[in-house]
XYZ file of N, CA and C in Angstrom:
792
model
N 284.723 132.053 102.400
C 285.645 131.843 100.873
C 286.023 131.288 101.415
N 286.702 130.596 99.684
C 287.682 129.389 99.390
C 289.356 129.148 99.989
N 288.852 128.822 100.810
C 289.887 128.651 100.679
C 290.915 127.288 100.428
N 291.679 128.318 98.867
C 292.503 127.487 97.882
C 293.598 126.213 98.817
N 294.558 127.187 99.525
C 295.288 125.849 100.018
C 295.060 124.822 100.270
N 293.630 125.055 101.326
C 294.244 124.515 101.640
C 292.183 122.732 100.822
N 292.674 123.482 99.481
C 292.321 122.425 98.060
C 292.982 121.854 97.411
N 294.178 122.956 97.497
C 295.507 122.682 96.488
C 296.271 120.937 97.561
N 296.005 121.438 99.425
C 296.142 120.151 99.514
C 295.927 118.629 99.164
N 294.547 118.556 99.643
C 293.465 117.944 98.879
C 294.147 117.258 97.920
N 293.961 117.772 96.945
C 293.587 118.064 95.179
C 295.235 116.671 95.279
N 296.256 117.346 95.652
C 297.954 117.036 95.577
C 298.268 115.816 95.921
N 296.634 115.452 97.277
C 297.473 114.148 98.011
C 296.151 113.089 96.821
N 295.016 113.453 96.673
C 294.363 112.305 96.061
C 295.335 111.751 94.313
N 296.208 113.311 93.457
C 296.712 112.679 92.439
C 297.584 112.221 92.601
N 298.272 112.541 94.333
C 299.498 111.182 94.023
C 298.750 110.296 94.611
N 297.736 109.576 95.369
C 297.238 108.133 95.450
C 296.344 107.200 93.987
N 295.771 108.708 93.032
C 295.878 108.102 91.987
C 296.761 107.295 90.761
N 297.910 108.228 90.806
C 299.011 107.890 90.842
C 299.774 106.971 90.813
N 299.713 106.401 92.384
C 300.148 105.114 92.938
C 299.658 104.244 92.298
N 297.922 103.825 92.052
C 296.958 102.967 91.731
C 297.020 102.492 90.203
N 297.485 103.617 89.734
C 297.888 103.221 88.119
C 299.478 102.374 87.782
N 299.430 103.298 88.873
C 301.492 102.558 88.318
C 301.126 100.981 89.123
N 300.549 100.743 89.582
C 300.520 98.964 90.240
C 299.466 98.489 89.436
N 298.856 99.559 88.195
C 298.312 99.192 87.506
C 298.741 98.253 86.265
N 300.161 98.347 86.480
C 301.030 98.136 84.917
C 301.091 96.793 85.277
N 300.604 96.107 86.112
C 301.127 94.587 86.365
C 300.045 93.553 86.249
N 299.138 93.942 85.602
C 297.378 93.778 85.497
C 297.222 94.036 84.205
N 295.725 93.007 83.795
C 295.247 92.985 83.214
C 294.301 93.776 82.989
N 294.512 94.721 81.646
C 292.957 96.218 82.124
C 291.806 94.853 81.260
N 291.676 95.914 81.367
C 289.337 95.376 81.312
C 289.835 97.052 79.431
N 290.166 96.556 78.605
C 289.873 97.742 77.674
C 288.393 97.577 76.756
N 287.800 98.665 76.764
C 286.581 98.804 76.406
C 286.737 100.265 74.801
N 286.187 100.234 74.309
C 286.245 101.260 72.790
C 284.724 102.386 73.262
N 285.323 103.259 72.828
C 284.461 104.388 73.360
C 283.602 104.828 71.581
N 283.511 106.168 71.414
C 283.125 106.826 69.701
C 284.127 106.047 68.696
N 285.001 105.180 68.439
C 285.317 104.385 67.480
C 286.325 103.587 68.178
N 287.249 102.939 67.004
C 287.756 101.639 67.616
C 288.939 101.912 68.023
N 289.293 104.084 68.055
C 290.971 104.198 68.462
C 290.381 104.787 69.986
N 289.146 105.168 70.091
C 288.815 105.933 71.153
C 288.371 104.665 72.698
N 289.256 104.767 73.395
C 289.936 103.719 74.118
C 289.676 103.846 75.183
N 288.902 103.078 77.138
C 288.466 103.462 77.999
C 288.991 102.244 78.740
N 290.042 102.045 79.666
C 290.297 101.578 80.762
C 289.029 100.952 81.576
N 289.432 100.518 82.713
C 288.702 100.823 84.166
C 289.353 101.390 85.015
N 291.062 101.494 84.355
C 291.789 102.203 85.210
C 291.270 103.537 84.956
N 290.693 103.888 83.613
C 289.604 105.589 83.408
C 288.764 105.914 84.745
N 287.894 104.347 84.484
C 287.056 104.429 85.529
C 286.911 104.525 86.928
N 288.128 103.542 87.076
C 287.566 103.741 88.253
C 288.951 105.415 88.822
N 289.621 105.157 88.403
C 290.621 106.459 88.616
C 289.102 108.118 89.578
N 288.172 108.263 88.307
C 286.720 108.924 88.275
C 286.780 108.695 88.927
N 286.235 107.454 89.200
C 285.853 107.335 90.861
C 286.337 107.244 91.678
N 287.564 107.300 92.094
C 288.178 107.732 93.364
C 287.775 109.230 93.285
N 288.434 110.132 92.908
C 288.519 111.569 92.793
C 286.679 111.630 92.813
N 285.752 111.271 92.194
C 284.757 112.201 92.810
C 284.350 111.129 94.098
N 284.460 110.384 94.690
C 284.056 109.888 95.778
C 285.093 110.618 96.980
N 285.846 110.883 97.101
C 286.690 111.875 98.007
C 286.473 113.640 97.308
N 286.050 114.184 96.493
C 285.190 115.622 96.467
C 284.241 115.145 96.993
N 282.914 114.404 96.241
C 282.248 113.822 97.006
C 281.727 114.359 98.873
N 283.193 113.583 99.325
C 282.503 113.308 100.510
C 283.789 114.509 101.508
N 284.091 115.260 100.979
C 285.316 116.739 101.533
C 284.478 117.913 101.175
N 284.110 117.885 99.697
C 283.387 118.701 99.488
C 282.138 119.397 98.941
N 281.308 118.526 99.175
C 279.524 118.243 98.503
C 278.744 119.150 98.347
N 279.510 119.942 97.964
C 278.909 121.653 97.555
C 278.964 121.901 96.038
N 280.116 121.162 95.833
C 281.188 120.904 94.901
C 280.706 120.455 93.649
N 281.065 120.242 92.245
C 280.325 119.786 91.283
C 281.509 119.231 90.834
N 281.473 118.400 89.807
C 282.350 117.146 88.910
C 281.791 117.376 87.547
N 283.135 117.585 86.966
C 282.683 117.057 85.386
C 283.672 116.552 84.670
N 283.620 115.484 84.387
C 285.230 114.164 84.099
C 284.288 113.892 82.815
N 285.361 113.065 82.654
C 285.364 112.395 80.954
C 284.844 111.486 81.300
N 284.724 110.516 81.764
C 284.032 109.181 81.983
C 282.695 109.251 82.317
N 281.932 110.710 82.477
C 280.818 110.934 83.001
C 280.015 111.205 84.040
N 281.466 110.069 85.158
C 280.490 109.843 86.528
C 280.199 111.090 86.759
N 280.365 112.193 86.776
C 280.714 113.640 87.602
C 279.659 114.193 86.860
N 278.519 115.258 87.412
C 277.302 115.935 87.126
C 277.043 116.016 85.241
N 275.673 116.670 85.101
C 275.841 116.997 83.400
C 275.781 118.897 84.199
N 276.691 119.556 83.882
C 276.455 120.508 83.572
C 275.604 120.800 82.442
N 275.386 122.506 83.115
C 274.341 123.203 81.490
C 275.281 125.080 81.627
N 276.853 125.113 83.148
C 276.876 126.864 83.820
C 277.831 125.578 84.166
N 277.977 127.493 84.590
C 280.196 127.075 85.228
C 279.704 127.621 87.198
N 278.369 128.379 87.779
C 278.140 128.699 88.321
C 278.476 127.714 88.800
N 279.255 128.330 90.348
C 280.081 127.548 91.195
C 281.080 126.916 91.333
N 281.510 125.554 92.193
C 283.372 124.962 92.124
C 282.398 123.766 91.612
N 283.827 124.011 90.489
C 283.924 122.525 89.587
C 285.208 122.117 89.253
N 284.489 120.545 89.634
C 285.969 120.364 89.250
C 286.324 119.957 87.954
N 287.662 119.556 87.185
C 286.697 119.168 85.577
C 288.195 118.141 85.807
N 287.959 116.726 85.316
C 288.951 115.690 85.450
C 289.445 114.754 84.114
N 289.921 114.408 84.007
C 290.595 113.282 83.435
C 292.006 112.491 83.691
N 290.652 111.769 85.034
C 291.750 110.493 84.816
C 292.389 110.045 83.990
N 292.531 109.787 83.692
C 293.863 109.398 82.107
C 294.072 110.102 80.938
N 294.469 110.909 81.000
C 294.299 111.877 79.513
C 296.059 111.014 78.263
N 295.438 110.385 77.038
C 296.564 109.873 76.510
C 296.231 108.296 76.746
N 294.736 107.857 77.294
C 294.914 106.286 77.321
C 295.917 105.525 76.497
N 295.202 105.372 75.306
C 295.818 105.255 74.064
C 297.199 104.247 74.690
N 298.368 105.746 75.317
C 299.128 105.694 74.687
C 299.434 104.630 76.202
N 299.065 105.567 77.230
C 298.927 104.120 78.861
C 298.142 102.568 78.522
N 297.206 102.255 77.665
C 297.210 101.094 77.524
C 298.763 100.289 76.090
N 298.721 101.161 75.111
C 300.800 99.863 74.697
C 302.042 100.581 74.663
N 302.518 101.820 75.878
C 303.020 101.940 75.903
C 303.125 102.273 77.294
N 302.689 102.458 78.319
C 302.723 102.412 79.898
C 303.389 103.668 79.825
N 303.215 104.703 79.130
C 304.078 106.284 79.165
C 303.298 107.295 78.469
N 303.601 108.321 78.860
C 303.586 109.477 77.668
C 301.446 109.279 78.353
N 301.407 109.080 79.456
C 300.439 109.455 79.841
C 299.849 110.992 80.832
N 298.545 111.519 81.026
C 298.757 111.772 82.316
C 296.846 112.116 83.420
N 297.432 112.421 84.358
C 296.288 112.562 85.124
C 296.341 114.207 84.975
N 295.008 114.540 85.057
C 294.586 116.167 84.888
C 293.927 116.940 85.490
N 293.996 117.250 86.527
C 292.765 118.076 87.213
C 292.325 119.157 87.353
N 291.614 119.986 86.927
C 291.723 121.679 87.365
C 290.702 122.007 88.562
N 290.753 123.059 89.173
C 288.816 123.561 89.713
C 288.873 125.043 89.155
N 287.505 125.263 88.646
C 286.746 126.941 87.864
C 285.796 127.136 89.467
N 285.520 128.408 89.533
C 285.414 129.152 90.743
C 284.286 130.127 89.843
N 283.072 129.680 89.152
C 282.221 130.719 88.659
C 282.878 131.546 87.078
N 283.408 129.834 86.915
C 284.528 130.542 84.551
C 285.643 130.161 85.193
N 286.256 131.036 86.331
C 287.514 131.343 86.151
C 288.431 129.794 87.809
N 289.334 130.007 85.725
C 290.338 128.668 87.380
C 290.990 129.549 88.454
N 291.579 128.513 89.559
C 291.645 128.298 90.323
C 292.573 127.849 90.696
N 293.244 126.237 90.172
C 293.909 125.577 90.367
C 293.977 124.743 89.198
N 295.254 124.062 88.625
C 295.537 122.973 87.318
C 296.431 122.379 87.914
N 296.431 120.868 87.444
C 297.010 120.278 87.941
C 297.449 119.326 86.558
N 298.591 119.234 86.070
C 298.914 117.411 84.879
C 299.832 117.094 85.742
N 299.598 115.398 86.018
C 300.448 114.466 86.944
C 301.198 114.009 85.361
N 302.320 113.493 85.443
C 302.716 112.753 84.460
C 303.300 111.989 85.573
N 302.161 111.130 85.159
C 302.675 109.507 86.021
C 303.113 108.962 86.271
N 303.859 108.957 84.750
C 305.302 107.743 85.011
C 307.013 108.026 85.576
N 307.225 110.229 85.048
C 307.782 110.242 85.642
C 308.242 111.211 86.695
N 306.940 110.544 87.644
C 306.594 111.553 88.461
C 306.662 113.056 88.766
N 306.321 113.127 87.692
C 306.269 115.404 86.810
C 305.160 115.533 87.587
N 304.565 116.538 89.131
C 303.482 117.170 88.800
C 304.290 118.558 88.649
N 302.885 119.234 87.899
C 302.858 120.373 87.050
C 301.286 120.986 87.569
N 301.608 122.250 88.814
C 300.610 122.896 89.046
C 300.736 124.201 89.977
N 299.559 124.783 89.627
C 299.713 125.617 89.314
C 298.236 126.544 90.404
N 298.622 127.305 91.718
C 297.678 127.622 92.676
C 297.431 129.068 91.712
N 296.255 130.061 91.277
C 296.257 131.364 90.656
C 296.768 132.236 91.411
N 297.151 133.440 90.686
C 297.855 134.062 91.135
C 299.544 134.172 91.797
N 299.823 132.705 92.146
C 301.323 131.992 92.539
C 301.932 131.327 91.963
N 302.165 131.487 90.140
C 303.230 131.018 89.757
C 302.562 129.292 89.184
N 303.463 128.737 88.884
C 303.151 127.937 88.204
C 304.697 126.348 88.752
N 304.325 125.448 88.929
C 305.500 124.643 89.214
C 306.006 123.662 88.753
N 306.703 123.018 88.817
C 306.813 121.197 88.127
C 307.444 119.943 89.664
N 306.633 119.757 90.764
C 307.190 119.294 91.568
C 308.098 120.952 92.593
N 308.944 120.724 93.460
C 308.749 121.541 93.924
C 309.695 123.877 93.744
N 310.146 122.977 92.380
C 310.371 124.406 90.873
C 309.104 124.430 90.809
N 309.800 126.579 90.591
C 308.645 126.673 89.832
C 309.592 127.272 88.608
N 308.210 127.265 87.032
C 308.793 127.407 86.030
C 308.691 129.140 85.706
N 309.549 129.485 85.631
C 309.668 129.945 85.084
C 308.947 131.166 83.966
N 308.935 132.244 83.181
C 307.708 133.117 82.361
C 308.462 132.768 80.764
N 307.338 132.813 80.470
C 307.611 131.978 79.050
C 308.699 133.164 78.191
N 309.951 132.848 77.515
C 309.863 133.932 76.415
C 309.992 133.493 75.632
N 309.656 134.967 74.439
C 309.169 134.172 73.461
C 310.494 133.762 72.288
N 309.638 132.929 71.712
C 310.655 132.667 69.697
C 310.639 132.912 69.119
N 310.960 133.092 67.738
C 311.167 133.470 66.745
C 309.789 131.575 66.396
N 309.200 132.307 64.970
C 308.369 130.962 64.634
C 309.509 129.632 64.294
N 310.808 130.433 63.541
C 311.579 129.823 62.637
C 312.269 128.841 63.667
N 312.552 129.193 64.752
C 313.126 128.489 66.116
C 312.387 127.267 66.540
N 310.924 127.286 66.553
C 310.390 127.111 67.309
C 309.779 125.440 66.911
N 309.234 124.760 68.109
C 309.524 123.268 68.110
C 307.532 123.630 68.455
N 306.733 122.991 67.622
C 304.917 123.015 67.918
C 304.619 121.682 68.230
N 303.415 121.125 68.916
C 302.699 120.024 69.056
C 301.774 119.822 68.241
N 300.901 119.332 67.547
C 300.085 119.336 65.937
C 299.614 117.954 66.800
N 298.244 117.308 66.220
C 298.094 116.949 66.658
C 297.531 116.195 65.688
N 298.213 115.477 64.192
C 297.443 116.110 62.742
C 296.026 114.664 62.366
N 295.941 114.321 63.111
C 294.386 113.707 63.024
C 293.355 114.549 63.028
N 293.295 115.952 63.225
C 292.170 116.213 62.735
C 292.569 117.796 61.856
N 292.937 117.083 61.017
C 292.963 117.604 59.911
C 292.297 117.698 58.642
N 291.331 118.008 58.654
C 290.323 117.565 57.415
C 290.798 119.312 56.489
N 289.363 118.770 55.584
C 289.353 120.313 54.906
C 288.284 120.891 54.902
N 287.633 120.150 55.732
C 286.276 120.707 56.770
C 286.512 122.189 57.777
N 287.421 122.223 57.957
C 287.622 122.989 58.778
C 288.682 124.231 59.010
N 289.253 125.056 59.477
C 290.239 125.738 58.721
C 291.647 125.494 59.322
N 292.216 124.025 59.841
C 293.334 123.477 59.390
C 292.971 122.771 58.380
N 293.827 123.704 57.209
C 293.305 122.517 56.405
C 294.987 121.987 55.714
N 295.740 121.296 55.132
C 296.451 120.341 54.860
C 297.452 122.268 54.440
N 296.117 123.304 53.584
C 297.237 123.892 52.578
C 297.285 125.582 53.750
N 296.856 124.892 54.815
C 297.136 126.558 55.893
C 298.328 125.150 56.976
N 298.153 124.333 56.745
C 298.856 123.198 57.530
C 300.393 123.400 56.745
N 300.519 123.117 55.297
C 302.127 122.378 55.099
C 302.511 123.924 55.167
N 302.526 125.319 54.725
C 303.471 126.335 54.844
C 303.927 126.102 56.992
N 303.319 126.120 57.420
C 303.312 126.818 59.055
C 304.860 125.199 59.270
N 304.433 124.334 59.239
C 305.471 123.162 58.985
C 306.645 123.764 58.230
N 306.095 123.772 57.003
C 307.891 124.719 56.795
C 308.593 125.873 57.536
N 308.253 126.879 58.608
C 308.432 127.673 58.534
C 308.585 127.039 59.508
N 308.410 126.601 60.062
C 308.725 126.683 61.900
C 309.887 125.048 62.188
N 310.673 124.593 63.474
C 312.421 124.701 63.398
C 311.337 122.962 63.504
N 309.956 122.363 63.487
C 310.737 121.639 63.808
C 308.735 121.215 64.725
N 308.528 120.232 64.175
C 306.686 119.149 64.948
C 306.521 117.811 66.124
N 305.667 118.063 66.598
C 306.256 116.836 67.429
C 304.071 116.348 67.664
N 304.714 114.791 67.836
C 302.843 115.529 68.985
C 303.018 113.258 69.806
N 302.547 113.306 71.146
C 302.599 113.211 72.042
C 301.656 112.284 72.298
N 300.286 112.803 71.673
C 299.404 111.764 72.123
C 298.267 112.519 73.462
N 298.761 112.923 74.359
C 298.329 113.304 75.484
C 297.970 115.449 75.025
N 297.203 115.387 74.928
C 297.538 117.508 74.963
C 297.932 117.139 76.396
N 297.392 116.633 77.450
C 297.700 117.659 78.354
C 298.745 118.117 79.055
N 299.483 116.240 78.633
C 300.996 117.044 78.825
C 301.561 117.858 77.317
N 301.023 117.890 76.734
C 301.915 118.870 75.204
C 301.168 119.566 75.476
N 300.478 119.881 76.236
C 299.784 121.272 77.318
C 300.904 122.119 78.310
N 301.400 121.663 79.124
C 302.150 121.098 79.823
C 303.565 121.103 79.102
N 304.160 120.382 78.858
C 305.381 121.166 77.604
C 305.172 122.454 77.565
N 304.625 122.711 76.520
C 304.171 124.579 76.498
C 304.298 125.082 77.387
N 303.696 124.747 78.818
C 304.244 125.536 79.902
C 305.447 125.902 80.763
N 305.880 124.929 80.006
C 307.380 124.070 81.150
C 309.356 125.093 79.221
N 308.490 125.283 78.434
C 309.041 125.323 77.296
C 309.532 124.735 76.916
N 308.822 123.038 76.737
C 309.558 122.538 76.280
C 309.166 122.153 73.835
N 308.111 122.511 74.594
C 307.623 123.055 73.321
C 307.129 124.256 73.546
N 306.562 124.977 71.606
C 306.355 126.668 71.599
C 305.401 126.818 71.518
N 304.590 126.054 70.829
C 303.202 125.644 70.764
C 302.590 124.206 70.931
N 301.576 124.053 71.029
C 300.681 123.568 70.798
C 299.414 123.432 69.852
N 298.475 123.083 69.459
C 296.610 123.229 67.943
C 296.704 121.980 67.818
N 295.496 122.257 67.870
C 294.559 120.657 67.303
C 292.938 121.233 67.701
N 292.450 120.720 66.969
C 291.253 120.634 66.658
C 289.755 120.917 67.324
N 290.284 119.981 68.233
C 289.123 118.914 69.110
C 289.719 119.007 70.765
N 288.965 119.295 71.831
C 289.167 118.780 73.152
C 288.247 119.655 73.674
N 288.369 118.291 74.475
C 286.661 118.468 75.792
C 287.292 118.919 76.569
N 286.923 119.924 77.739
C 287.808 120.752 78.432
C 288.434 119.853 79.781
N 287.970 118.643 80.149
C 288.776 117.916 80.706
C 290.668 117.939 80.267
N 290.467 117.770 78.526
C 291.880 117.675 78.174
C 292.165 119.065 78.561
N 291.801 120.516 78.584
C 292.729 121.410 78.222
C 292.506 122.463 79.927
N 291.231 122.227 80.820
C 290.924 122.491 81.728
C 292.063 123.592 82.688
N 293.152 122.505 82.944
C 294.167 122.888 84.214
C 295.386 123.416 82.791
N 295.639 123.464 82.224
C 296.250 124.253 80.564
C 296.200 125.070 81.267
N 294.953 125.913 81.409
C 294.788 126.981 81.493
C 295.447 128.172 82.562
N 294.787 127.258 84.012
C 295.750 128.285 84.738
C 297.217 127.659 85.496
N 297.573 126.593 85.060
C 298.638 127.036 84.721
C 299.311 127.369 82.998
N 298.855 127.442 82.297
C 299.521 128.985 81.168
C 299.555 130.344 81.442
N 298.393 130.604 81.654
C 298.292 132.575 82.495
C 299.087 132.172 83.225
N 300.207 131.467 84.904
C 300.708 131.420 85.326
C 302.204 132.125 84.467
N 302.391 131.238 83.439
C 303.361 131.903 82.512
C 304.149 132.856 81.556
N 302.353 133.645 81.578
C 302.547 134.257 80.566
C 301.877 133.974 79.294
N 301.733 132.799 78.793
C 301.284 132.304 77.831
C 300.185 133.002 77.769
N 299.221 131.844 76.536
C 297.908 132.351 76.126
C 296.902 130.290 75.549
N 295.973 130.590 76.040
C 295.370 129.449 75.254
C 294.127 129.587 75.253
N 293.661 129.388 73.729
C 292.484 130.129 73.305
C 292.358 129.138 72.408
N 291.417 129.437 71.278
C 290.699 128.773 70.423
C 290.989 128.785 69.053
N 291.013 128.804 67.831
C 292.372 129.102 67.000
C 292.147 130.174 66.100
N 290.957 130.794 66.624
C 290.528 131.562 65.701
C 290.635 133.164 66.959
N 291.529 132.785 68.246
C 292.268 133.420 68.857
C 291.027 133.366 70.210
N 290.041 133.134 69.888
C 288.782 133.990 71.424
C 288.889 132.363 72.097
N 287.865 133.210 73.928
C 288.188 132.401 74.787
C 287.175 130.478 74.647
N 288.062 129.991 75.034
C 287.626 128.869 75.324
C 286.720 128.365 75.292
N 285.689 127.511 75.569
C 285.009 127.030 76.262
C 284.144 126.069 76.872
N 284.314 125.864 78.394
C 284.376 124.793 79.323
C 283.171 124.009 79.117
N 282.039 124.039 78.601
C 281.232 123.100 78.131
C 280.962 122.277 76.798
N 281.693 122.936 76.125
C 281.787 122.072 74.624
C 283.283 121.475 74.326
N 282.766 121.693 73.000
C 284.374 121.132 72.450
C 284.787 121.904 71.789
N 286.457 122.123 71.854
C 286.671 123.532 71.223
C 288.118 123.065 69.866
N 288.506 124.418 69.403
C 289.659 124.335 68.910
C 290.430 124.709 69.754
N 292.136 124.061 70.015
C 292.609 124.406 71.179
C 293.898 124.936 70.011
N 294.980 126.314 70.534
C 295.913 127.177 70.462
C 296.242 127.084 71.567
N 297.667 126.577 72.594
C 297.820 127.322 73.250
C 299.944 127.888 72.847
N 300.459 128.432 73.874
C 301.454 128.693 72.917
C 302.385 130.390 73.885
N 304.009 130.406 73.495
C 303.089 132.127 74.250
C 303.008 133.437 73.018
N 303.021 134.040 73.581
C 302.579 135.031 73.174
C 302.384 135.388 71.969
N 303.462 135.819 70.962
C 304.241 135.943 69.872
C 303.990 135.129 69.500
N 304.365 133.711 69.394
C 303.724 132.262 68.737
C 302.018 132.683 68.452
N 301.513 132.450 69.320
C 300.670 132.456 69.155
C 299.694 133.234 68.554
N 299.995 134.962 68.690
C 299.015 135.775 67.518
C 299.489 135.595 66.916
N 301.167 135.252 65.850
C 301.736 135.364 64.424
C 301.380 133.896 64.170
N 300.441 132.826 64.725
C 300.236 132.161 64.059
C 299.175 131.994 63.448
N 298.005 132.697 64.591
C 297.008 132.806 64.557
C 296.699 133.621 63.407
N 297.375 135.024 63.091
C 297.762 136.313 61.559
C 297.310 135.939 61.053
N 298.492 134.934 60.651
C 299.334 134.853 59.738
C 299.239 133.345 58.564
N 298.662 132.646 59.777
C 298.399 131.471 59.253
C 296.764 130.548 59.510
N 296.714 130.644 59.791
C 295.122 130.363 60.601
C 294.164 131.508 59.511
N 293.998 132.598 59.898
C 292.933 133.602 60.077
C 293.692 134.151 58.141
N 294.487 133.813 57.933
C 295.072 134.559 56.282
C 294.000 134.530 55.829
N 293.767 135.336 54.653
C 292.881 134.809 53.815
C 293.675 135.807 52.665
């Protein structure tokens, strides 16, 4: 049986070391490349950080599998066994342009069940972390369970770049929702925005397309505080493909889906 507290100790150590290396890189000239389009950036630090995690995981837990954004891990076709899901820098554009509003995201799943979750705000040195069944924390402070909020009092995070007429989140659906909530925000890092929902800084976050490394840690964290993370139809997300994502306090989660997204 896996000793999850031991894995937790290693994961925190590696995340801390990776964060230090990233902060040190602020003084250096980055090598910046594009991936799918001119706005989809990847830097040498994205690649070096993912490789840093892979070296340590392979050395310490050689039987574990790794799914990483930059593609240095395994090519997975199923969720059997223990899988580390890693985004070395979530919010690379913010990292490049702002040197803030980005995070390291790491999750560990066993046979499709989230066991450990970590979202590390590198600049602010805030580590959101959870072991399944033991509560969620930011650094040493336990995060209280979420309290339901009325939609009219809610602040929600929305990635507006995924609003298209070919999806169920189109302007005709989105406009009434934006009008009915208290306010909207966009931070440019899905992992951080999910962490903000976990802590109650946001009441919900929704976007049309995320990969598992963007939200896997958030699954573990949000479950520990009584919130929900699903796709925009209220169904479980698939860790092996891209998903729409809605993470929110329970009441708001259900209301957004029933009253706005799936409303006929």
